[in-house]
Coordinates of C-alpha atoms in Angstrom, one line a residue:
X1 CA 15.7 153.8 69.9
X2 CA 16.5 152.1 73.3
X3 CA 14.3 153.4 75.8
X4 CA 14.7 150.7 78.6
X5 CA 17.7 148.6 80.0
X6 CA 18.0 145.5 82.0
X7 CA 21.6 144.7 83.5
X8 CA 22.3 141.7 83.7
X9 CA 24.4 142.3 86.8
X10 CA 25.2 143.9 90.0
X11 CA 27.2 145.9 92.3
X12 CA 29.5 148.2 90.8
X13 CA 28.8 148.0 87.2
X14 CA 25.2 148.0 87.6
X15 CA 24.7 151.0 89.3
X16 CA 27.6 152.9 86.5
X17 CA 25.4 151.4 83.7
X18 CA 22.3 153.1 85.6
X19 CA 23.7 156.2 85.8
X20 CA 24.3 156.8 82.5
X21 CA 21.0 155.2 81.2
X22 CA 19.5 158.2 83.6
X23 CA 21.7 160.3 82.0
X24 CA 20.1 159.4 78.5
X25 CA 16.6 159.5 79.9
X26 CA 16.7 155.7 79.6
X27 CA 14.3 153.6 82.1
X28 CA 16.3 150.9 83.9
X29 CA 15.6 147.3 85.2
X30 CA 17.3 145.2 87.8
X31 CA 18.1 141.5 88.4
X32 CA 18.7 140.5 92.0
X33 CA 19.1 137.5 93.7
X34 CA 17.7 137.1 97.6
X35 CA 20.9 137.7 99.3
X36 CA 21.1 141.1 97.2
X37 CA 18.1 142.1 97.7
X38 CA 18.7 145.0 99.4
X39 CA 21.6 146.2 97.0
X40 CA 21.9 149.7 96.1
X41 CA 21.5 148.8 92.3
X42 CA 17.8 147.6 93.3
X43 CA 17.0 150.7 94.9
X44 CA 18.6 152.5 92.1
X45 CA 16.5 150.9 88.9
X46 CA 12.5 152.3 88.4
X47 CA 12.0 147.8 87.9
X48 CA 13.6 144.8 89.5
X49 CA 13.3 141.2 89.7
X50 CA 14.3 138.7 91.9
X51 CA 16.0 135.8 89.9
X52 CA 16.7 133.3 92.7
X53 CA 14.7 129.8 92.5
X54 CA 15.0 129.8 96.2
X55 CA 16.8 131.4 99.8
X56 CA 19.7 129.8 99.0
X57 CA 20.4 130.1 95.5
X58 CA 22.9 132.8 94.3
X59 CA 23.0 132.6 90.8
X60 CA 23.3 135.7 88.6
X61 CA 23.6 132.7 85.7
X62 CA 20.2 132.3 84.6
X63 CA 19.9 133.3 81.1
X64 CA 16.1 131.9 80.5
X65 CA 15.1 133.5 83.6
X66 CA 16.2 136.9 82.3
X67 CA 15.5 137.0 78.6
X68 CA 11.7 136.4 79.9
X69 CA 12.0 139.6 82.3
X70 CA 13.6 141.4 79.2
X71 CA 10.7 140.5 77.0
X72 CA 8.0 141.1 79.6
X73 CA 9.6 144.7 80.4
X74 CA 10.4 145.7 76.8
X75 CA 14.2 146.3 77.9
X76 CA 17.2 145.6 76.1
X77 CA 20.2 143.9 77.9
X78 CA 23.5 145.1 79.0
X79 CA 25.4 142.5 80.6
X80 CA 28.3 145.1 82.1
X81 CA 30.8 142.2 82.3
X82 CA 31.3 139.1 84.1
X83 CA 28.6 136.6 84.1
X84 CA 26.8 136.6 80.9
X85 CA 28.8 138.8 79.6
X86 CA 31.3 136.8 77.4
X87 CA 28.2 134.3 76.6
X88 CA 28.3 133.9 72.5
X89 CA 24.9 131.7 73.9
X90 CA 23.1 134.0 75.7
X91 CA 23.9 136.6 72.8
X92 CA 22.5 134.3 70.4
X93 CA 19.3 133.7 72.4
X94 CA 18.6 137.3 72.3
X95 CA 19.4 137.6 68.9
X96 CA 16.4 135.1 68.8
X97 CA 14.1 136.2 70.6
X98 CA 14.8 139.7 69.4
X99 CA 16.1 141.3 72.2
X100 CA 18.9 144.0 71.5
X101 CA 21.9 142.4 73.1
X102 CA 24.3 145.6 73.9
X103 CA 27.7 144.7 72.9
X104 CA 29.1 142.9 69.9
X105 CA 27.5 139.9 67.8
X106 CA 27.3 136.2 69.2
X107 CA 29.4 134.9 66.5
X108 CA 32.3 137.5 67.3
X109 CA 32.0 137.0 71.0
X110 CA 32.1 132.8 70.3
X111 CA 35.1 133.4 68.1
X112 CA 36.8 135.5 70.4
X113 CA 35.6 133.3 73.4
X114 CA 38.2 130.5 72.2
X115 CA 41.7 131.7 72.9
X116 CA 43.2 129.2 70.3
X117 CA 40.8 130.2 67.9
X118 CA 41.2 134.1 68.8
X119 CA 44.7 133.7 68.7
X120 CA 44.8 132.5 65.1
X121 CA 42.0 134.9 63.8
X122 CA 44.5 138.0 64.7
X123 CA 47.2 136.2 64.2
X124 CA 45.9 136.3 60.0
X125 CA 44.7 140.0 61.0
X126 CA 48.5 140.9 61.6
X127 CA 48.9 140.7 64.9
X128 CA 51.5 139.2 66.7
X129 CA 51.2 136.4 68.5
X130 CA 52.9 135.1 71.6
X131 CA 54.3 131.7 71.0
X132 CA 52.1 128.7 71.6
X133 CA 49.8 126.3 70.9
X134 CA 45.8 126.9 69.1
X135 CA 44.6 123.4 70.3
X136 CA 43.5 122.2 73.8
X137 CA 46.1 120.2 75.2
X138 CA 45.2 116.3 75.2
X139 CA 47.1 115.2 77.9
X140 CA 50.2 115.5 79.9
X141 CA 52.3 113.5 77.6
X142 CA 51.1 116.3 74.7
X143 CA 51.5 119.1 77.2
X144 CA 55.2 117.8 77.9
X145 CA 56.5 117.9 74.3
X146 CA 54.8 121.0 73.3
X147 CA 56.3 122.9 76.4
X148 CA 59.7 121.5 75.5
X149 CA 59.5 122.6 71.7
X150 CA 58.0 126.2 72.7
X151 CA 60.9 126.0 75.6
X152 CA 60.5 126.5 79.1
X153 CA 59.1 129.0 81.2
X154 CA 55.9 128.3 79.9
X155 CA 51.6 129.4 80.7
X156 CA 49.0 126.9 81.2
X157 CA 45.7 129.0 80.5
X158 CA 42.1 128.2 80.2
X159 CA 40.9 127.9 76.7
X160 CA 37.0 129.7 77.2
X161 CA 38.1 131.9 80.0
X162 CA 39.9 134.9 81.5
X163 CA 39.9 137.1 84.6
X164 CA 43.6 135.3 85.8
X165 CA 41.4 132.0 86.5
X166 CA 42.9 128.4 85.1
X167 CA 46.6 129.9 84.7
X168 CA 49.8 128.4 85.9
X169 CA 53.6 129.2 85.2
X170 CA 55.5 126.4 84.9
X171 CA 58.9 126.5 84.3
X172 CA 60.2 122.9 84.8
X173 CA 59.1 119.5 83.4
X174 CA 59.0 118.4 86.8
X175 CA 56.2 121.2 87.8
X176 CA 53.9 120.3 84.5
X177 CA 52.1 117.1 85.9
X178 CA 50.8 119.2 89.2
X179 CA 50.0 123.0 87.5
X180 CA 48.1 121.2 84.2
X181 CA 45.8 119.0 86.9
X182 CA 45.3 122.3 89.1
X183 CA 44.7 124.5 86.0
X184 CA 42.5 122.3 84.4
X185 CA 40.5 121.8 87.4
X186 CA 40.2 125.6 87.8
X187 CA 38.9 126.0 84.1
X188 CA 36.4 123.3 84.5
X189 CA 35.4 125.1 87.5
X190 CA 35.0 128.4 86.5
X191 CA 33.9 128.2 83.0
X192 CA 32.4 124.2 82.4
X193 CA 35.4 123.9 80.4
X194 CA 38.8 122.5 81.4
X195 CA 40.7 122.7 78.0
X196 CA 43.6 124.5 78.5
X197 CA 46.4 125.6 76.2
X198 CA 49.9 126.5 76.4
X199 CA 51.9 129.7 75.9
X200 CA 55.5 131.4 76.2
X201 CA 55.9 132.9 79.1
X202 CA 57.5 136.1 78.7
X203 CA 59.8 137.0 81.4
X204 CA 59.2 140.4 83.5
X205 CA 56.4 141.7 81.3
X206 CA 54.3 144.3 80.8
X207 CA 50.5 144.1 80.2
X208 CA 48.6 146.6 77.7
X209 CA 45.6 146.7 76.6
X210 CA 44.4 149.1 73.7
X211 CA 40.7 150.1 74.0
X212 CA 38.7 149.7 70.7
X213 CA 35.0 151.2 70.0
X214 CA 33.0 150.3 66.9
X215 CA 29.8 150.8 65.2
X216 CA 27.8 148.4 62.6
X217 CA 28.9 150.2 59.7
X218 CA 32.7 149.3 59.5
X219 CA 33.8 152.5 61.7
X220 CA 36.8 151.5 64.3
X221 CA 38.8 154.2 66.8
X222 CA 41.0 153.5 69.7
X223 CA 40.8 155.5 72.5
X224 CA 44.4 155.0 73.7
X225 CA 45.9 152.3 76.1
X226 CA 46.1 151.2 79.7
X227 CA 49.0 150.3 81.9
X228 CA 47.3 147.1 83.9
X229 CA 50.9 145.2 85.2
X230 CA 50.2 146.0 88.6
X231 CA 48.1 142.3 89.2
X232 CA 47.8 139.6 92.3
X233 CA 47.1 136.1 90.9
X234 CA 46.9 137.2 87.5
X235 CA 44.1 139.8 88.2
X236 CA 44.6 143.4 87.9
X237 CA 44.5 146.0 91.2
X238 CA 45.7 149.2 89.3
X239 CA 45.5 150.8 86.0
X240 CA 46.4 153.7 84.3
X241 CA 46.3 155.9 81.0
X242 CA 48.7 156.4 79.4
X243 CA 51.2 153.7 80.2
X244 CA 54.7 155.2 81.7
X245 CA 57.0 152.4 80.0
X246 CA 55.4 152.4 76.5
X247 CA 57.5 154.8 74.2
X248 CA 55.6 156.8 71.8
X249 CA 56.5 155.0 68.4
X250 CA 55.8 152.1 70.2
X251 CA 52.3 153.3 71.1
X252 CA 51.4 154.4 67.4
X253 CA 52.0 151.5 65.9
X254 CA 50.6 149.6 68.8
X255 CA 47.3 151.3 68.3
X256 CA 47.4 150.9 64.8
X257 CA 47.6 147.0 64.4
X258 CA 44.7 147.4 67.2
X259 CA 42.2 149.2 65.0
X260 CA 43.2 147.4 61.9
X261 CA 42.7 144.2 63.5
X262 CA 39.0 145.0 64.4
X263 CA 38.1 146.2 60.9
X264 CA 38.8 143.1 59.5
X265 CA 36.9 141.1 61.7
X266 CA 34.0 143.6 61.3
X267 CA 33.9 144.1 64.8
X268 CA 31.6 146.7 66.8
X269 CA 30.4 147.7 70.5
X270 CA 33.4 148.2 73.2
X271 CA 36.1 145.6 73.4
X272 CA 39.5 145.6 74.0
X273 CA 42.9 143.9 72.6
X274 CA 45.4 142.9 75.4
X275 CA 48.6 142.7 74.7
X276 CA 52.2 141.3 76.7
X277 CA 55.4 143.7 76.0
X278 CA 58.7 142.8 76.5
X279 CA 61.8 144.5 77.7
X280 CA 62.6 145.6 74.3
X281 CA 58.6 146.6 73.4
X282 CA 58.0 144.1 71.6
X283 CA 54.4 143.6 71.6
X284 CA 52.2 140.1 71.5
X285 CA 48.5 139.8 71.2
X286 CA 47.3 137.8 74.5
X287 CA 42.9 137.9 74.1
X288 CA 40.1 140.2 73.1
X289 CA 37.5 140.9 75.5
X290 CA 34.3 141.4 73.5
X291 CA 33.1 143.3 76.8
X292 CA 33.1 146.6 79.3
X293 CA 36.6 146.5 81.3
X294 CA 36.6 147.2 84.7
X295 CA 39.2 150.0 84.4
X296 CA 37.2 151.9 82.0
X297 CA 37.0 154.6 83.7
X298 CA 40.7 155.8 83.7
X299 CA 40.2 155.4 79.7
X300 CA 36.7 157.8 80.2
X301 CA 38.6 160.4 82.5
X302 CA 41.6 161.1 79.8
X303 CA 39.3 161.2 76.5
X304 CA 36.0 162.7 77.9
X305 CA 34.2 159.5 76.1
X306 CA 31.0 157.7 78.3
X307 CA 31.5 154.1 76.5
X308 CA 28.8 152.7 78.0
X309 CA 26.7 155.7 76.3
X310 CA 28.3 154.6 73.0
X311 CA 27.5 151.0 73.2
X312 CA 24.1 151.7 73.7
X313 CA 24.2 153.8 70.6
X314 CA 25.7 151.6 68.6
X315 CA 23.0 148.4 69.8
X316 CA 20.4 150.7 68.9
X317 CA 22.1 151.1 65.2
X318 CA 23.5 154.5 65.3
X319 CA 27.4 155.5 64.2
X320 CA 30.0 156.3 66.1
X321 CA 29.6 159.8 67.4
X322 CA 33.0 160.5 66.6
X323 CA 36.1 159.8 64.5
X324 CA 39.3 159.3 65.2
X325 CA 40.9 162.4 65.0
X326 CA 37.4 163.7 67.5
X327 CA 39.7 162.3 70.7
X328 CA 41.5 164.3 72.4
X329 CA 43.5 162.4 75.1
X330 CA 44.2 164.3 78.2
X331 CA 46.5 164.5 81.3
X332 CA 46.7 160.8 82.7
X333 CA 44.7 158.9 85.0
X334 CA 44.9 156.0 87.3
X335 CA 42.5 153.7 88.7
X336 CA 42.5 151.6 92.1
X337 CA 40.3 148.5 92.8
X338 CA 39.0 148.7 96.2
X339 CA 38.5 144.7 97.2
X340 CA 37.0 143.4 100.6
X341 CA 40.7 141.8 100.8
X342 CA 43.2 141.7 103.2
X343 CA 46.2 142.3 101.6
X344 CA 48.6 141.8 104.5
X345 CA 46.8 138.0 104.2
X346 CA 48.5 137.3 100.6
X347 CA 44.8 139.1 99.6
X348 CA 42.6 136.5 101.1
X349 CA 38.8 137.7 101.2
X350 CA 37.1 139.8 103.9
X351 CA 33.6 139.3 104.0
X352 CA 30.9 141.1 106.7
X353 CA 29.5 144.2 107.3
X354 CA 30.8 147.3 106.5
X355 CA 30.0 149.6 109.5
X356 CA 31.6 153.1 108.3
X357 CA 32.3 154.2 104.9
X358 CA 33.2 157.8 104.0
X359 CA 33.7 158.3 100.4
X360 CA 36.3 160.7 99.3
X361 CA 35.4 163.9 97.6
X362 CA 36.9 166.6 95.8
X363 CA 38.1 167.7 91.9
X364 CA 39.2 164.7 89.5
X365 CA 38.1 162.2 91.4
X366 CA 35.5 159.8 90.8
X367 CA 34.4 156.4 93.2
X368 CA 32.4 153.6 91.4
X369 CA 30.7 151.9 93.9
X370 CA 27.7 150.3 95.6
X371 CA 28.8 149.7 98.9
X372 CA 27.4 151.4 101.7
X373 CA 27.0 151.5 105.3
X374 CA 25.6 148.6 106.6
X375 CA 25.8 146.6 103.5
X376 CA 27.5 143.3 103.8
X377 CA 30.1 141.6 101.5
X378 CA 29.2 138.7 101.0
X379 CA 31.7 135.6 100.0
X380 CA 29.0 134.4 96.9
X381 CA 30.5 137.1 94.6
X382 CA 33.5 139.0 93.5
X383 CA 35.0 140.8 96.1
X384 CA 35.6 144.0 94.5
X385 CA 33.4 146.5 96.4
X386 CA 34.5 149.7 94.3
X387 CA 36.7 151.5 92.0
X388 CA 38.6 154.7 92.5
X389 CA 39.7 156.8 89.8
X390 CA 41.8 160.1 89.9
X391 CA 42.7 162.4 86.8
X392 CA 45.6 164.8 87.0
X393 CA 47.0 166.8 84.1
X394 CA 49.7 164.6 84.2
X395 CA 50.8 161.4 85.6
X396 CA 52.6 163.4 88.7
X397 CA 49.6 164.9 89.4
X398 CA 47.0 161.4 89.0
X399 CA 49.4 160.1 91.7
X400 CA 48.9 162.6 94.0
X401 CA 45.0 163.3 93.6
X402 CA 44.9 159.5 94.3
X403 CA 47.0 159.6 97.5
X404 CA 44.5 162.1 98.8
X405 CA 41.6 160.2 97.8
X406 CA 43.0 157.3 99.2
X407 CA 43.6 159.0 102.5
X408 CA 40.2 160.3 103.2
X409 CA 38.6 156.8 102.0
X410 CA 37.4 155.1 105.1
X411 CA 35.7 151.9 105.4
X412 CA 35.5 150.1 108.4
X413 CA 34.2 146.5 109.5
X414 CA 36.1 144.8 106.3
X415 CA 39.9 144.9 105.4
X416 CA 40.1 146.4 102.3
X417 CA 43.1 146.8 100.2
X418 CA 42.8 150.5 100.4
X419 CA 46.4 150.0 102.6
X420 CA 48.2 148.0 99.6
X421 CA 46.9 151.0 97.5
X422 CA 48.5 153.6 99.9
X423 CA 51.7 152.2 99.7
X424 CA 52.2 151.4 95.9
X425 CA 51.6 154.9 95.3
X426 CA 54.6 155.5 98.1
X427 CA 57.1 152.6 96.2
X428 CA 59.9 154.3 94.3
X429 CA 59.5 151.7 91.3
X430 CA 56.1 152.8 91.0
X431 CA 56.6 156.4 91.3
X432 CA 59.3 156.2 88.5
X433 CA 56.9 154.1 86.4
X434 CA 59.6 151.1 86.7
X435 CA 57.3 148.0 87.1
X436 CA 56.0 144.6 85.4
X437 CA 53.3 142.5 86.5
X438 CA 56.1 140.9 88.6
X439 CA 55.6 144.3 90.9
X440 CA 53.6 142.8 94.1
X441 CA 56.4 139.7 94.1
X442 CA 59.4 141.2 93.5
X443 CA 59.5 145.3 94.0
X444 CA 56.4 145.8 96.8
X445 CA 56.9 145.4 100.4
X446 CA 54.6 143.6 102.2
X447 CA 56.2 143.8 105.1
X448 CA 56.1 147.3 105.3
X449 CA 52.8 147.5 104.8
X450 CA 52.3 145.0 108.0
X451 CA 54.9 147.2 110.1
X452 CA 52.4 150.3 109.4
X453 CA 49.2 148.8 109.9
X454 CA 50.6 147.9 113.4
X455 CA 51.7 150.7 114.2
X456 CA 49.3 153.2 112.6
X457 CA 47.0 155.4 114.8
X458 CA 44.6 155.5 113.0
X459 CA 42.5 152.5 113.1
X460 CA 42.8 152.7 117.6
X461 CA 41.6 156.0 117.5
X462 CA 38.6 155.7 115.9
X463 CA 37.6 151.8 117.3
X464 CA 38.0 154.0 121.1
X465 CA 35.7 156.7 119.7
X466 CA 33.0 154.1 118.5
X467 CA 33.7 152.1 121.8
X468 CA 33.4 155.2 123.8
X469 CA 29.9 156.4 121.4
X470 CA 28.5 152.9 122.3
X471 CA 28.9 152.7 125.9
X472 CA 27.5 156.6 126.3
X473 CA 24.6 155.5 124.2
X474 CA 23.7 152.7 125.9
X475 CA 24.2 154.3 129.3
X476 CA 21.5 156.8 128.3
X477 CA 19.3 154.2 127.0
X478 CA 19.2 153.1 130.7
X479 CA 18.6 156.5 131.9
X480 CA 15.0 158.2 132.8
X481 CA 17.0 161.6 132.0
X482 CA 19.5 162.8 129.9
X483 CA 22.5 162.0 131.6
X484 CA 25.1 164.7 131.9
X485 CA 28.1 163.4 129.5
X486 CA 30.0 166.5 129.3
X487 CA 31.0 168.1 125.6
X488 CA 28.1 166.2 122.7
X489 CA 29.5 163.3 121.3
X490 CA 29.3 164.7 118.3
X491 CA 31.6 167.3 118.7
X492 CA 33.9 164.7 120.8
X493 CA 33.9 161.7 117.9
X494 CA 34.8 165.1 115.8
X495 CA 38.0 165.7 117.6
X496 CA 38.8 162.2 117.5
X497 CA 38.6 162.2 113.6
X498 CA 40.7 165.2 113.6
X499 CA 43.1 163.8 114.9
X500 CA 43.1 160.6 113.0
X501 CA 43.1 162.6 110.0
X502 CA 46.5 164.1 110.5
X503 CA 47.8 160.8 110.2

């Protein structure tokens, strides 16, 4: 039995892993590093720990550091995902030193770690595979003549990483020389490793993912798929459940090969099987994240299934719960990641302060998040600052619990890209479920969105109201007696809102 968890995280994630440890009665623990030290996730746990070797060092990367806190507190570790997360080392050295490691085993998460290797593992599974390479490339010469034989358009990605980091299209000879230096570069950068291999790039496609829960006994379900095509530089800004463009045969034999696949690696804990899907849907296996996703949530709102409450069953050496024929998928559900990005800015980051946040409220929705007012965004880490999800009893309905959310969602002092979010959910393509991860390039207009923000009321009306709040306040901070203002401010900053609201 579990009975206390360190996260080996922050933000976001840390404070949904939290929640549900509370839920279970389970004490928490909290890393943090100086520059987070007042982060809600710190406030949150019953323990935390500051990490940082100094003022300036940011680091959530300090595996020694926390296994020691783990063994001092009696915790077990959940690493939510990112950082450690996808560390077959790190999940080794708990293995070692005895500390339950929630999420899959170190030699799974090493195997799956290595594209090449992952991609030849489930290719003998019976998956299918994209056309490509399973060794590193050696050299430009090497990465030439294999892109010629596979054939032009083709992906450069990064052998021990993910997350949209060390890819390039090319789709000449002429571009190879430049994208394999820059995508090599980025690998080395991002994951101490700049081996990077090559794959078919499949033209217009869609990307699905199929989430997969196990235990330690040989037990494998899916709990359905997600739509995530809707992606800026190869990073995902909206999912959903279920996806509008796959076709139901499609789906069942999609979800088979999934759960198969995992049984004969022996695989247990969360993780999930992307795939790319053409035109035609035809399916390829891309990766396997041996992790939590990000868009969990849409998967937890249409099967009524906490996954981070099963992993921490299954760690502790309990069976699944449930079996297959236990899930019950419901209505559909779509998910929006709220970055500090301006989007208007080809989504360059937004860092500062956020000086007013109002979270929307209401039935089927639900905010992930550990932002607050006053809490600054800082440019060390991710800038994803929350994730909204909205369930409808069908896909219709998702859309428009999510517009409303959407609209009562103000944050001030950051761009976010709660705007971009507002107008996908306005695009025609979208609406009809017509779109490929090609969306933001080809079908979305960013124009548009730059047209509204100028001339959108919103945003003027409530700067003059804080302007107008300001210079009353500090008026009567001069004032040996109340100064006579007229109607409360209260009341007036009330009307103002009104008024922006019906925008």
């Amino acid at each position: 039995m579990i009975k206390k968890i360190l996260v080996a995280n922050r933000g976001e994630i840390a404070m949904r892993i939290f929640r549900t440890c509370r839920v279970m009665n389970i004490a928490t623990v909290a890393i943090y590093t100086r520059v987070d030290r007042g982060a809600l996730h710190v406030r949150y746990a019953e323990e935390a720990y500051c990490i940082s070797d100094s003022p300036e060092d940011t680091s959530y990367l300090k595996p020694e550091k926390i296994l020691q806190i783990a063994k001092k507190t009696g915790a077990a570790i959940h690493p939510g995902y990112g950082f450690l997360s996808e560390n077959a080392d790190f999940a080794r050295r708990c293995e070692e030193e005895g500390v339950i490691f929630i999420g899959p085993s170190a030699d799974i998460i090493a195997r799956m770690g290595i594209k090449t290797e992952a991609r030849r593992i489930m290719r003998e599974a019976g998956l299918p595979i994209v056309p490509g390479t399973e060794d590193p490339m050696k050299g430009i010469a090497e990465a030439k003549k294999v892109a010629a034989e596979v054939g032009y358009p083709i992906m450069l990605k990064a052998l021990a990483g993910g997350g949209g980091k060390g890819m390039r299209l090319v789709r000449s000879e002429e571009e190879m020389e430049t994208a394999l230096r820059l995508s090599q570069s980025e690998a080395g950068t991002s994951f101490g490793n700049d081996a990077v291999y090559i794959e078919k790039y499949i033209e217009n496609p869609h990307h699905i993912e199929v989430q997969i829960l196990g235990d330690k006994y040989g037990n494998v379900i899916h709990l359905y798929e997600r739509e995530c095509s809707i992606q800026r530089r190869n990073q995902k800004v909206i999912e959903e459940s279920p996806s509008p463009f796959v076709k139901p045969e499609t789906r069942a034999k999609m979800l088979k090969v999934a759960v198969e696949a995992c049984k004969r690696i022996n695989y247990y804990s969360a993780g999930t099987l992307e795939f790319m899907m053409d035109k035609d849907q035809n399916f390829y296996f891309l990766e396997m994240n041996t992790r939590l996703q990000v868009e969990h949530p849409v998967t937890e709102e249409c099967t009524g299934v906490d996954l981070v409450r099963d992993m921490i069953l299954v760690a502790a050496g309990n069976r699944l719960p449930y079996r297959q024929e236990d899930v019950e998928f419901r209505g559909a559900a779509i998910e929006c990641r709220i970055y500090a990005e301006d989007p208007e800015n080809n989504f360059m980051p937004s860092p500062g302060v956020i000086t007013v946040r109002e979270a929307p409220e209401g039935r089927n929705v639900r905010l992930d998040s550990a932002a607050y007012a006053g809490f600054e965004v800082s440019l060390h880490y991710d800038p994803m600052i929350a994730k909204l999800c909205c369930w409808g009893r069908n896909r219709d309905s998702a859309i428009s619990n999510m517009a409303r959310a959407l609209r009562e969602y103000k944050i001030l002092g950051i761009k976010t890209t709660i705007p971009f979010h507002q107008r996908v959910l306005k695009n025609a393509a979208f609406l009809k479920g017509e779109y490929d991860t090609t969306f933001i390039d080809t079908r979305f207009d960013k124009e548009d969105l730059k047209r509204r923000q100028n001339t959108d009321p919103t945003v003027a009306v409530i700067a003059a109201a804080l302007k107008h709040y300001e210079e009353e306040k500090e008026a009567a901070s001069r004032a040996t007696t109340l100064p006579v203002v007229g109607d409360s401010l209260w009341k007036y900053y009330g009307k103002l809102q009104m008024t922006a609201n019906n925008y």
